[in-house]
Amino acid sequence: MKTQFRLLCLLLLLPIHQLIFGQAVSFYKQFNGRFDFTFVGNTLNRSENNITDECAILTRSSATLNLSSTDFVEKAYLYWSGSGTGDFEVTLNGTPVVSERNFGVNIGLDYFGAFADVTTIVKSTGNGVYTLSDLDLTDVIQNQTGYCGNRTNYGGWAIIVVYKNAALPLNQLTIYDGFQTIPDSVTINLNSLNVIDNADAKIAFLAWEGDSILAVNETLSINGNLLSNSLNPSNNQFNGTNTFTGSNTLYNMDLDEFNIQNNIAIGDTTAQIKMTSGQDRVFINTIVTKLNSQLPDATINITNIDQSCDSNKIKVSYKVSNLNSTNPLPAGVKIALYADTVLIGTAITPNTIPIDGSWSGIINGIITSGLPDDFTLTIVVDDDGTGHGAVAELIETNNKDSILFSVWKTPILPALPPLNGCDKGFSSSEFNFSDYVALVKTNPSDTVAFFETQATAIANNNPIANISSYLSSETPKSIYVRVDNLHCYATTSFELVSRKCPPVVFNAVSANNDGKNDTFIIEGLRDIFLNYELFIYNRWGRLVWSGNNNQPNFNGYANQGDALNSERLPEGTYYYVLELHDPEFEKPMVGYLYLTY
């Protein structure tokens, strides 16, 4: 018995069982509202490959789309398939199309499927002829061993067109795809239905490599009932037909649609689809169903959070939406707010939310003791606070929104020690408090600023610009520190304390009136040690100059001895004795200076 391979492209909601080869068929898209669908497509085979020895295939073919004037294209998906590892670049009505998702299977020979969203092309073209070209499988079929011998030389394409019409009832269209083998049977379970009207309920599929002369338990059933129509006997579903055009010459592919309204009952919440193949191996790529299932679909989003520093209370603004639904969301839907897994707040929707509508509200939360400062904040619609809902929805897995949340806390600042600065004279001192930045930071990202008053620190106004050389005209003086962690801030302060530092002696005196070292300079002395006395001696120990805070600096002229100020001292080394007359500096400072001109 020859092995027959078939590829089935199906768009539908389906958990699939007994997946053997290729990519498992799974949910792709769902449309809820006044939607319907149709198929257009064509084969590249010139005849059925099971009843001819011809080993040739076309590289282009055409089909016609004919929607009514009140139908508006919502989405259009192109699928193409054939023998070999794949041709993933084709042309549709002169526009290059590259596959967005590739499918494939190897069962001794390779077969492929491809997908592209062609909504833009179909919306632009509208009704008319669609030609797919540049799908060239000639080399594979004619030159690679096995395809013609096994009668699995095929190629073709189809477009699923989803359209909207205001006159349609509220429907649920479901599309699933993959690339999967049916060695015996596949079962698809549709859940979360709410069938209120079974009129015009239908299922459609696209199948590849079907042969009309093979009819071994090739079935499609729903809820245990076999489906058939004038082109598709109940035991030969994959027979090269197109029920959208009435053709029985769609060689080696099927575009078939079945009315299932007599197999779906009003009030049904589930349905089961089953496909079998007793002899032939069928590859599934896509299925579509349309059901008049009217249910809401609640979703929720966190839009804003109001919180205060050091508070366990938060206000969460949220928006509940009923988008992509087929029924209003009733009033009284419960909402739960969780910190990690702990319930911290509840709310309820007060009004009915219409289809495509939304409602915004606020939920108050209490952050209980024992919770960490950082946690996941989750808001869930249709949740009674125990993880259970009461509203049947189209999709039960999209009812929550989560964000990472951190409690705002005021920084805890350490006590800061006083900062000493050297007296510069006349009660002014210079201070460097840049090291205090690291002392007060709680986190590396904290912002630290210094201020001259408590009020400006609180207002965050007029911070001190130069913290490494701050000059204060009075001491002691308080400096205020503000530490800001983006959300909360704290202030502290420290004292500036002035002290007398040891004077710094510059030993070289070049008394030549060039403006550089013309006098004996001792930094940190004048106007600081008000009672100091300075004595200068020559190398023989003779006192040649003395001075204090009320006299000018030594400039190379003597003011002691016989000559007093009239004598210009010779160049050379001299010695000084500095009496500070200060209780902190009881010992005199002694040293030398070198005089030049």
XYZ file of C-alpha atoms in Angstrom:
597
model
C 0.000 0.000 0.000
C 1.556 3.323 -1.012
C 2.177 5.901 1.694
C 0.172 9.076 1.186
C 1.301 12.351 2.819
C -1.050 15.199 3.449
C -0.539 18.668 4.936
C -3.486 20.221 6.705
C -3.440 23.998 7.427
C -5.947 24.669 10.181
C -6.895 27.850 12.072
C -8.622 27.146 15.425
C -8.490 27.053 19.259
C -6.942 23.682 20.077
C -5.022 21.645 22.599
C -3.614 18.882 20.315
C -3.033 15.268 21.379
C -0.820 12.626 19.741
C 1.540 15.126 18.091
C 4.121 13.041 16.261
C 6.004 15.091 13.657
C 6.742 18.708 12.852
C 5.480 21.644 14.919
C 2.425 21.169 17.109
C -0.654 23.095 16.070
C -1.397 25.770 18.669
C -3.401 28.937 19.156
C -2.420 31.788 16.835
C -5.125 34.475 16.732
C -8.656 35.098 17.906
C -11.166 37.709 16.734
C -14.231 38.536 18.791
C -16.922 40.751 17.357
C -18.772 41.121 14.072
C -16.256 39.055 12.121
C -16.342 36.313 9.488
C -13.759 34.751 7.189
C -13.169 33.276 3.767
C -10.382 31.464 1.889
C -8.833 32.079 -1.517
C -6.023 30.035 -2.995
C -4.911 27.583 -5.650
C -2.740 24.581 -6.348
C 0.447 24.466 -8.406
C -0.218 20.876 -9.484
C -1.535 20.409 -13.035
C -3.267 17.154 -12.127
C -3.786 14.806 -9.194
C -0.423 13.205 -8.508
C -1.947 9.879 -7.460
C -3.410 9.054 -10.868
C -0.721 10.352 -13.247
C 2.922 9.775 -13.910
C 3.471 13.442 -14.722
C 6.286 14.903 -12.647
C 5.885 18.619 -13.267
C 4.633 21.586 -11.252
C 3.742 25.205 -11.930
C 5.523 28.185 -10.372
C 2.448 30.447 -10.265
C -1.331 30.266 -10.007
C -4.269 32.606 -9.358
C -7.500 32.857 -7.386
C -10.220 35.490 -7.009
C -11.373 37.305 -3.854
C -14.959 38.503 -3.930
C -16.200 40.185 -0.737
C -19.374 42.235 -0.506
C -19.235 46.035 -0.466
C -20.031 46.071 3.263
C -17.224 43.660 4.169
C -14.024 45.317 5.423
C -10.759 43.394 5.565
C -9.412 43.100 9.103
C -6.533 40.658 8.563
C -5.176 38.500 5.750
C -2.752 35.601 6.302
C -0.914 33.848 3.473
C 0.123 30.206 3.808
C 2.083 28.301 1.191
C 3.492 24.778 1.219
C 5.109 22.089 -0.864
C 7.670 19.337 -1.269
C 11.261 19.904 -0.176
C 12.977 21.933 2.521
C 11.269 25.134 1.454
C 10.982 28.173 -0.795
C 10.386 31.018 1.653
C 10.402 33.995 -0.727
C 7.444 34.352 -3.087
C 5.571 37.132 -4.887
C 1.915 38.082 -4.399
C 0.444 40.376 -7.066
C 3.884 41.685 -7.901
C 4.887 42.354 -4.267
C 7.734 40.293 -2.776
C 6.677 38.326 0.311
C 9.140 36.745 2.748
C 8.038 34.064 5.194
C 7.653 35.323 8.747
C 7.310 31.849 10.262
C 8.696 28.682 8.720
C 7.366 25.166 9.281
C 8.884 21.843 8.331
C 8.878 18.086 8.782
C 11.060 15.201 7.668
C 9.572 11.717 7.453
C 12.155 10.294 5.103
C 11.397 13.189 2.726
C 11.159 16.888 3.538
C 7.981 18.978 3.374
C 7.579 22.628 4.339
C 5.058 25.299 5.159
C 5.380 29.085 5.328
C 3.378 31.999 6.697
C 3.218 35.756 6.092
C 0.848 38.523 7.125
C -0.325 40.081 3.837
C -2.998 42.371 5.290
C -1.497 45.472 3.673
C -1.524 43.897 0.200
C -5.093 42.594 0.499
C -6.453 45.841 1.952
C -4.822 47.784 -0.866
C -5.962 45.420 -3.629
C -9.443 44.556 -2.393
C -11.598 42.294 -4.555
C -10.035 40.811 -7.655
C -7.490 38.307 -8.877
C -4.585 37.321 -6.640
C -1.587 35.669 -8.257
C 1.103 33.914 -6.255
C 4.320 33.474 -8.244
C 7.997 32.579 -7.792
C 7.130 29.476 -5.757
C 9.531 27.243 -7.684
C 9.648 23.601 -6.582
C 10.648 22.213 -10.000
C 14.156 21.148 -9.029
C 12.941 19.381 -5.881
C 10.196 17.454 -7.629
C 12.018 16.560 -10.843
C 15.562 15.972 -9.584
C 15.280 14.739 -6.006
C 14.525 11.060 -5.510
C 11.292 9.987 -3.866
C 8.717 12.735 -4.364
C 7.259 11.616 -7.701
C 7.772 7.945 -6.860
C 5.772 8.311 -3.654
C 3.227 10.578 -5.337
C 3.973 13.367 -2.828
C 4.967 16.012 -5.353
C 2.794 19.029 -4.550
C 2.705 22.778 -3.981
C 0.081 25.450 -3.407
C -1.040 28.547 -1.520
C -4.056 30.000 0.283
C -5.032 33.270 1.985
C -7.301 33.369 5.016
C -9.174 36.679 4.930
C -10.818 37.858 8.161
C -13.345 40.612 7.534
C -15.713 42.768 9.562
C -19.318 43.599 8.742
C -21.663 45.649 10.927
C -24.589 43.413 9.938
C -22.945 40.246 11.304
C -23.790 38.810 14.721
C -21.164 38.838 17.452
C -18.912 35.898 16.593
C -15.744 34.311 17.875
C -13.209 33.388 15.162
C -10.283 31.281 16.298
C -7.108 30.535 14.331
C -4.429 27.979 15.204
C -1.479 26.784 13.176
C 1.619 24.619 13.228
C 2.995 21.841 11.036
C 2.005 18.505 12.468
C 1.404 14.938 11.412
C -1.764 12.940 12.036
C -0.681 9.289 12.014
C -4.080 8.141 13.284
C -6.184 10.924 14.861
C -6.054 14.387 16.382
C -8.469 15.715 19.004
C -9.073 19.405 19.572
C -10.975 20.658 22.644
C -12.615 24.087 22.532
C -13.247 25.531 25.991
C -14.778 28.705 27.493
C -17.646 28.826 25.014
C -21.009 30.417 25.641
C -23.070 29.456 22.605
C -26.200 31.592 22.483
C -27.030 31.032 18.817
C -25.812 28.176 16.642
C -26.846 29.733 13.332
C -24.067 29.832 10.733
C -21.518 28.163 13.016
C -18.819 26.690 10.800
C -15.406 25.098 10.586
C -12.976 25.310 7.677
C -9.575 23.894 6.896
C -6.793 24.010 4.346
C -5.206 20.619 3.585
C -2.312 19.706 1.294
C -1.650 16.633 -0.868
C -5.180 15.208 -0.766
C -6.111 12.562 -3.372
C -9.661 11.872 -4.434
C -9.140 8.148 -5.030
C -7.982 7.451 -1.459
C -10.795 7.221 1.094
C -9.640 5.263 4.140
C -11.309 6.690 7.242
C -10.432 10.307 6.408
C -12.896 12.030 8.748
C -13.681 15.318 10.418
C -16.130 15.269 13.323
C -17.411 17.673 15.948
C -18.895 16.494 19.233
C -18.772 12.935 17.849
C -20.745 13.775 14.673
C -19.117 13.161 11.295
C -19.134 16.122 8.940
C -19.701 15.942 5.208
C -21.053 17.939 2.279
C -21.662 17.509 -1.418
C -17.945 17.726 -2.234
C -16.612 15.896 0.825
C -17.914 12.427 1.728
C -17.680 11.625 5.424
C -14.834 9.123 4.823
C -12.851 11.161 2.246
C -12.265 14.651 3.549
C -8.943 15.239 1.794
C -9.916 14.853 -1.839
C -8.731 17.944 -3.708
C -11.844 20.119 -3.378
C -12.676 23.770 -2.743
C -16.102 24.300 -1.179
C -15.664 28.074 -1.436
C -15.718 27.825 -5.252
C -17.400 24.427 -5.734
C -14.320 23.014 -7.473
C -13.206 19.360 -7.392
C -9.966 20.051 -9.280
C -7.942 21.704 -6.526
C -5.317 19.030 -7.043
C -3.473 17.844 -3.943
C -4.947 20.454 -1.597
C -8.315 21.143 0.029
C -10.080 24.376 0.942
C -13.176 23.094 2.672
C -15.832 24.601 4.912
C -18.546 22.848 6.916
C -21.669 24.143 8.599
C -21.734 22.852 12.180
C -24.826 24.572 13.563
C -26.607 21.242 13.987
C -23.629 19.924 15.951
C -23.415 22.843 18.412
C -26.217 23.444 20.919
C -27.250 26.712 22.511
C -25.711 26.843 25.979
C -22.691 24.684 25.093
C -19.535 25.714 26.912
C -17.223 23.190 25.215
C -16.852 21.460 21.870
C -14.600 18.705 20.558
C -13.159 18.413 17.068
C -11.560 15.181 15.863
C -9.695 14.384 12.635
C -8.644 10.912 11.532
C -6.734 9.289 8.702
C -6.750 5.515 8.482
C -4.111 5.128 5.804
C -2.636 8.468 4.867
C -0.334 10.545 6.990
C -1.735 14.085 7.263
C 0.352 17.142 8.145
C -1.589 19.801 9.983
C -0.701 23.458 9.521
C -3.929 25.430 10.240
C -7.859 25.333 11.138
C -10.572 28.048 11.514
C -13.856 27.975 13.425
C -16.594 30.548 13.728
C -18.980 30.279 16.675
C -21.613 32.651 17.997
C -20.155 32.595 21.512
C -21.010 35.708 23.497
C -18.820 36.329 26.507
C -16.986 39.310 28.036
C -13.226 39.420 28.355
C -12.058 41.418 31.363
C -8.528 42.780 31.418
C -6.957 45.204 33.902
C -4.006 47.581 33.906
C -2.314 49.558 36.676
C -2.270 53.203 35.521
C -0.824 54.991 38.549
C 0.242 54.477 42.168
C -0.006 57.137 44.881
C 2.148 56.537 47.939
C 3.788 58.579 50.677
C 7.054 58.273 52.506
C 6.981 55.974 55.545
C 3.286 55.163 54.961
C 1.748 51.692 54.731
C -1.130 53.016 52.620
C -1.179 53.127 48.829
C -3.765 54.122 46.227
C -3.631 52.162 42.996
C -5.379 53.638 39.965
C -6.435 51.007 37.439
C -8.450 50.537 34.263
C -10.708 47.547 33.613
C -11.360 46.920 29.905
C -13.691 44.648 27.960
C -11.848 44.621 24.642
C -11.995 41.915 21.977
C -15.174 40.595 23.585
C -18.610 39.554 22.396
C -20.668 40.514 25.442
C -20.739 43.327 28.045
C -18.910 42.778 31.328
C -21.535 42.875 34.097
C -21.361 45.197 37.085
C -20.136 43.893 40.406
C -16.940 42.195 39.204
C -14.535 41.828 42.129
C -10.968 43.100 42.015
C -8.127 41.966 44.283
C -4.785 43.638 45.037
C -1.852 41.482 46.166
C 1.607 42.178 47.592
C 3.408 39.077 46.397
C 0.742 36.548 47.473
C -0.751 38.577 50.356
C -4.142 40.222 49.775
C -3.849 43.930 50.660
C -6.938 45.487 49.051
C -10.226 44.825 47.241
C -12.612 46.743 44.995
C -15.623 46.112 42.767
C -16.706 47.455 39.372
C -19.859 49.548 39.902
C -21.137 49.593 36.315
C -21.581 47.347 33.302
C -18.672 47.763 30.883
C -19.792 47.525 27.249
C -17.978 45.737 24.428
C -14.731 47.634 23.631
C -15.389 49.788 26.710
C -13.408 50.427 29.876
C -13.808 51.830 33.376
C -11.219 53.423 35.669
C -11.139 53.248 39.438
C -8.961 53.374 42.549
C -8.247 50.567 44.984
C -6.817 51.273 48.451
C -4.145 48.954 49.756
C -2.680 48.440 53.220
C 0.889 47.133 53.309
C 0.775 44.835 56.300
C 3.653 44.264 58.682
C 5.969 41.447 57.746
C 6.003 42.298 54.038
C 9.377 43.135 52.496
C 10.134 46.653 51.311
C 10.287 45.354 47.712
C 7.619 43.052 46.330
C 5.494 42.302 43.270
C 2.277 44.304 43.268
C -0.445 42.432 41.354
C -3.996 43.533 40.583
C -6.494 40.927 39.364
C -9.981 41.454 37.940
C -12.625 38.786 38.552
C -10.923 37.649 41.757
C -12.722 37.345 45.093
C -9.467 37.611 47.040
C -8.870 33.871 47.128
C -7.818 33.473 43.509
C -11.307 32.500 42.293
C -13.508 34.290 39.765
C -17.223 34.289 39.091
C -17.501 35.564 35.488
C -17.204 33.245 32.465
C -14.877 34.936 29.972
C -13.543 34.364 26.480
C -9.990 34.259 27.860
C -9.425 33.370 31.494
C -5.664 33.959 31.547
C -5.413 37.721 30.924
C -7.029 39.099 34.074
C -4.040 40.565 35.909
C -1.290 43.154 35.760
C 1.885 43.188 37.865
C 4.705 45.603 38.599
C 7.695 45.616 40.931
C 6.906 47.863 43.912
C 9.137 49.467 46.532
C 8.007 51.055 49.790
C 9.185 54.641 50.083
C 11.217 55.207 53.236
C 12.913 58.318 54.584
C 16.690 57.910 54.759
C 18.048 57.384 58.270
C 20.997 59.751 58.676
C 23.876 59.416 61.142
C 24.920 62.129 63.563
C 27.680 64.184 61.973
C 30.732 65.385 63.942
C 31.782 69.039 63.912
C 34.085 70.078 61.102
C 37.189 72.081 61.979
C 38.619 74.748 59.701
C 41.697 76.902 59.862
C 41.225 80.504 60.930
C 41.981 82.779 57.966
C 41.780 85.929 60.013
C 39.064 88.364 61.018
C 36.924 85.374 62.166
C 36.776 83.852 58.658
C 37.613 80.195 57.969
C 37.713 77.831 55.002
C 36.099 74.372 55.185
C 36.020 71.227 53.031
C 32.995 69.056 53.785
C 33.052 66.892 50.612
C 33.878 63.836 52.754
C 30.493 64.194 54.454
C 28.738 63.080 51.224
C 29.817 59.470 51.734
C 28.966 59.629 55.439
C 25.280 60.435 54.884
C 24.463 58.338 51.799
C 22.140 55.392 52.469
C 22.287 54.185 48.863
C 24.780 54.992 46.084
C 22.005 56.670 44.095
C 21.115 59.135 46.888
C 21.466 62.834 46.135
C 23.274 64.913 48.790
C 23.213 68.715 49.029
C 24.389 71.229 51.649
C 22.579 74.389 52.737
C 23.146 77.367 55.013
C 19.695 77.222 56.659
C 17.182 74.561 57.649
C 14.481 76.290 55.580
C 16.465 76.197 52.338
C 17.359 72.552 52.982
C 13.685 71.601 53.319
C 12.784 73.673 50.240
C 15.804 72.299 48.358
C 16.673 75.844 47.395
C 20.071 77.558 46.946
C 22.419 74.691 47.812
C 26.047 75.490 48.598
C 27.968 75.264 45.324
C 31.578 74.797 46.469
C 31.693 72.282 49.298
C 35.446 71.651 49.055
C 36.474 75.231 49.880
C 33.573 76.855 51.678
C 34.495 80.187 53.264
C 32.608 81.118 56.402
C 32.859 84.608 57.884
C 31.643 83.454 61.280
C 32.018 80.378 63.434
C 30.673 78.347 64.973
C 28.088 77.935 62.204
C 25.548 75.194 61.380
C 25.489 73.594 57.917
C 22.375 71.626 56.930
C 22.475 68.460 54.820
C 19.625 67.150 52.643
C 19.725 63.510 51.498
C 17.191 62.649 48.768
C 16.494 59.108 47.510
C 14.219 60.335 44.664
C 11.071 59.766 46.736
C 11.842 60.762 50.316
C 14.359 63.043 51.964
C 15.869 63.686 55.357
C 17.951 66.506 56.795
C 20.678 66.671 59.367
C 23.336 69.215 60.286
C 26.847 69.659 61.576
C 28.832 72.539 63.091
C 31.645 74.471 61.473
C 34.252 75.222 64.102
C 37.160 77.567 63.497
C 40.544 76.904 65.075
C 44.011 78.357 64.843
C 46.287 76.205 62.732
C 50.093 76.216 62.902
C 51.465 79.028 60.722
C 53.239 78.050 57.504
C 56.614 79.717 56.940
C 57.930 80.561 53.457
C 61.677 80.718 54.035
C 62.822 82.609 50.908
C 62.733 86.423 50.821
C 63.755 88.147 47.540
C 63.373 91.816 48.442
C 63.747 93.212 44.915
C 60.264 94.734 44.608
C 59.247 92.371 41.758
C 56.041 91.469 43.585
C 57.225 87.956 44.406
C 58.347 87.095 47.958
C 59.398 90.701 48.593
C 58.688 90.191 52.292
C 58.976 87.383 54.815
C 55.628 85.598 54.495
C 54.177 83.429 57.248
C 50.793 82.177 56.224
C 48.131 81.801 58.923
C 49.760 84.311 61.253
C 48.664 87.921 60.694
C 45.239 88.883 62.095
C 44.934 85.378 63.587
C 47.563 85.358 66.350
C 46.999 88.941 67.342
C 49.680 88.994 70.061
C 52.484 87.330 68.172
C 56.075 88.608 68.192
C 58.610 87.835 65.474
C 62.396 88.214 65.981
C 65.026 87.911 63.218
C 68.759 87.373 63.976
C 71.815 87.396 61.770
C 74.251 84.510 61.684
C 76.171 85.907 64.642
C 73.082 86.024 66.817
C 72.563 89.757 66.626
C 68.881 90.867 66.638
C 68.310 92.831 63.416
C 64.517 92.970 63.182
C 61.430 92.514 65.349
C 57.725 92.925 64.597
C 54.162 92.050 65.518
C 50.595 92.116 64.144
C 50.646 95.920 64.002
C 53.762 96.204 61.845
C 54.499 95.396 58.202
C 56.358 92.237 57.263
C 60.155 92.046 57.242
C 61.430 93.354 53.854
C 65.222 93.057 54.218
C 65.789 96.228 56.255
C 66.841 96.199 59.900
C 64.767 97.868 62.583
C 66.903 96.837 65.534
C 70.484 97.681 66.476
C 72.439 100.782 65.627
C 71.130 101.398 62.084
C 67.503 100.617 62.739
C 65.441 101.071 59.521
C 68.216 102.795 57.646
C 70.322 99.663 57.173
C 69.689 97.319 54.250
C 70.777 93.910 55.428
C 73.164 91.906 53.292
C 72.102 88.771 51.442
C 72.474 85.606 53.391
C 70.970 83.277 55.922
C 69.062 84.665 58.920
C 67.260 83.011 61.794
C 63.825 83.737 63.215
C 62.041 83.131 66.508
C 58.220 83.370 66.407
C 56.481 83.793 69.748
C 52.719 83.196 69.184
C 51.677 83.969 72.765
C 48.776 81.533 72.459
C 47.921 78.823 75.032
C 47.629 76.224 72.241
C 51.110 77.067 70.949
C 53.284 77.654 74.015
C 56.615 76.804 72.409
C 58.123 79.356 70.036
C 58.633 78.461 66.391
C 62.239 78.768 65.229
C 63.870 78.398 61.844
C 65.829 80.127 59.125
C 65.171 82.339 56.145
C 67.349 83.183 53.158
C 67.460 86.797 52.037
C 68.302 87.785 48.467
C 67.779 90.848 46.231
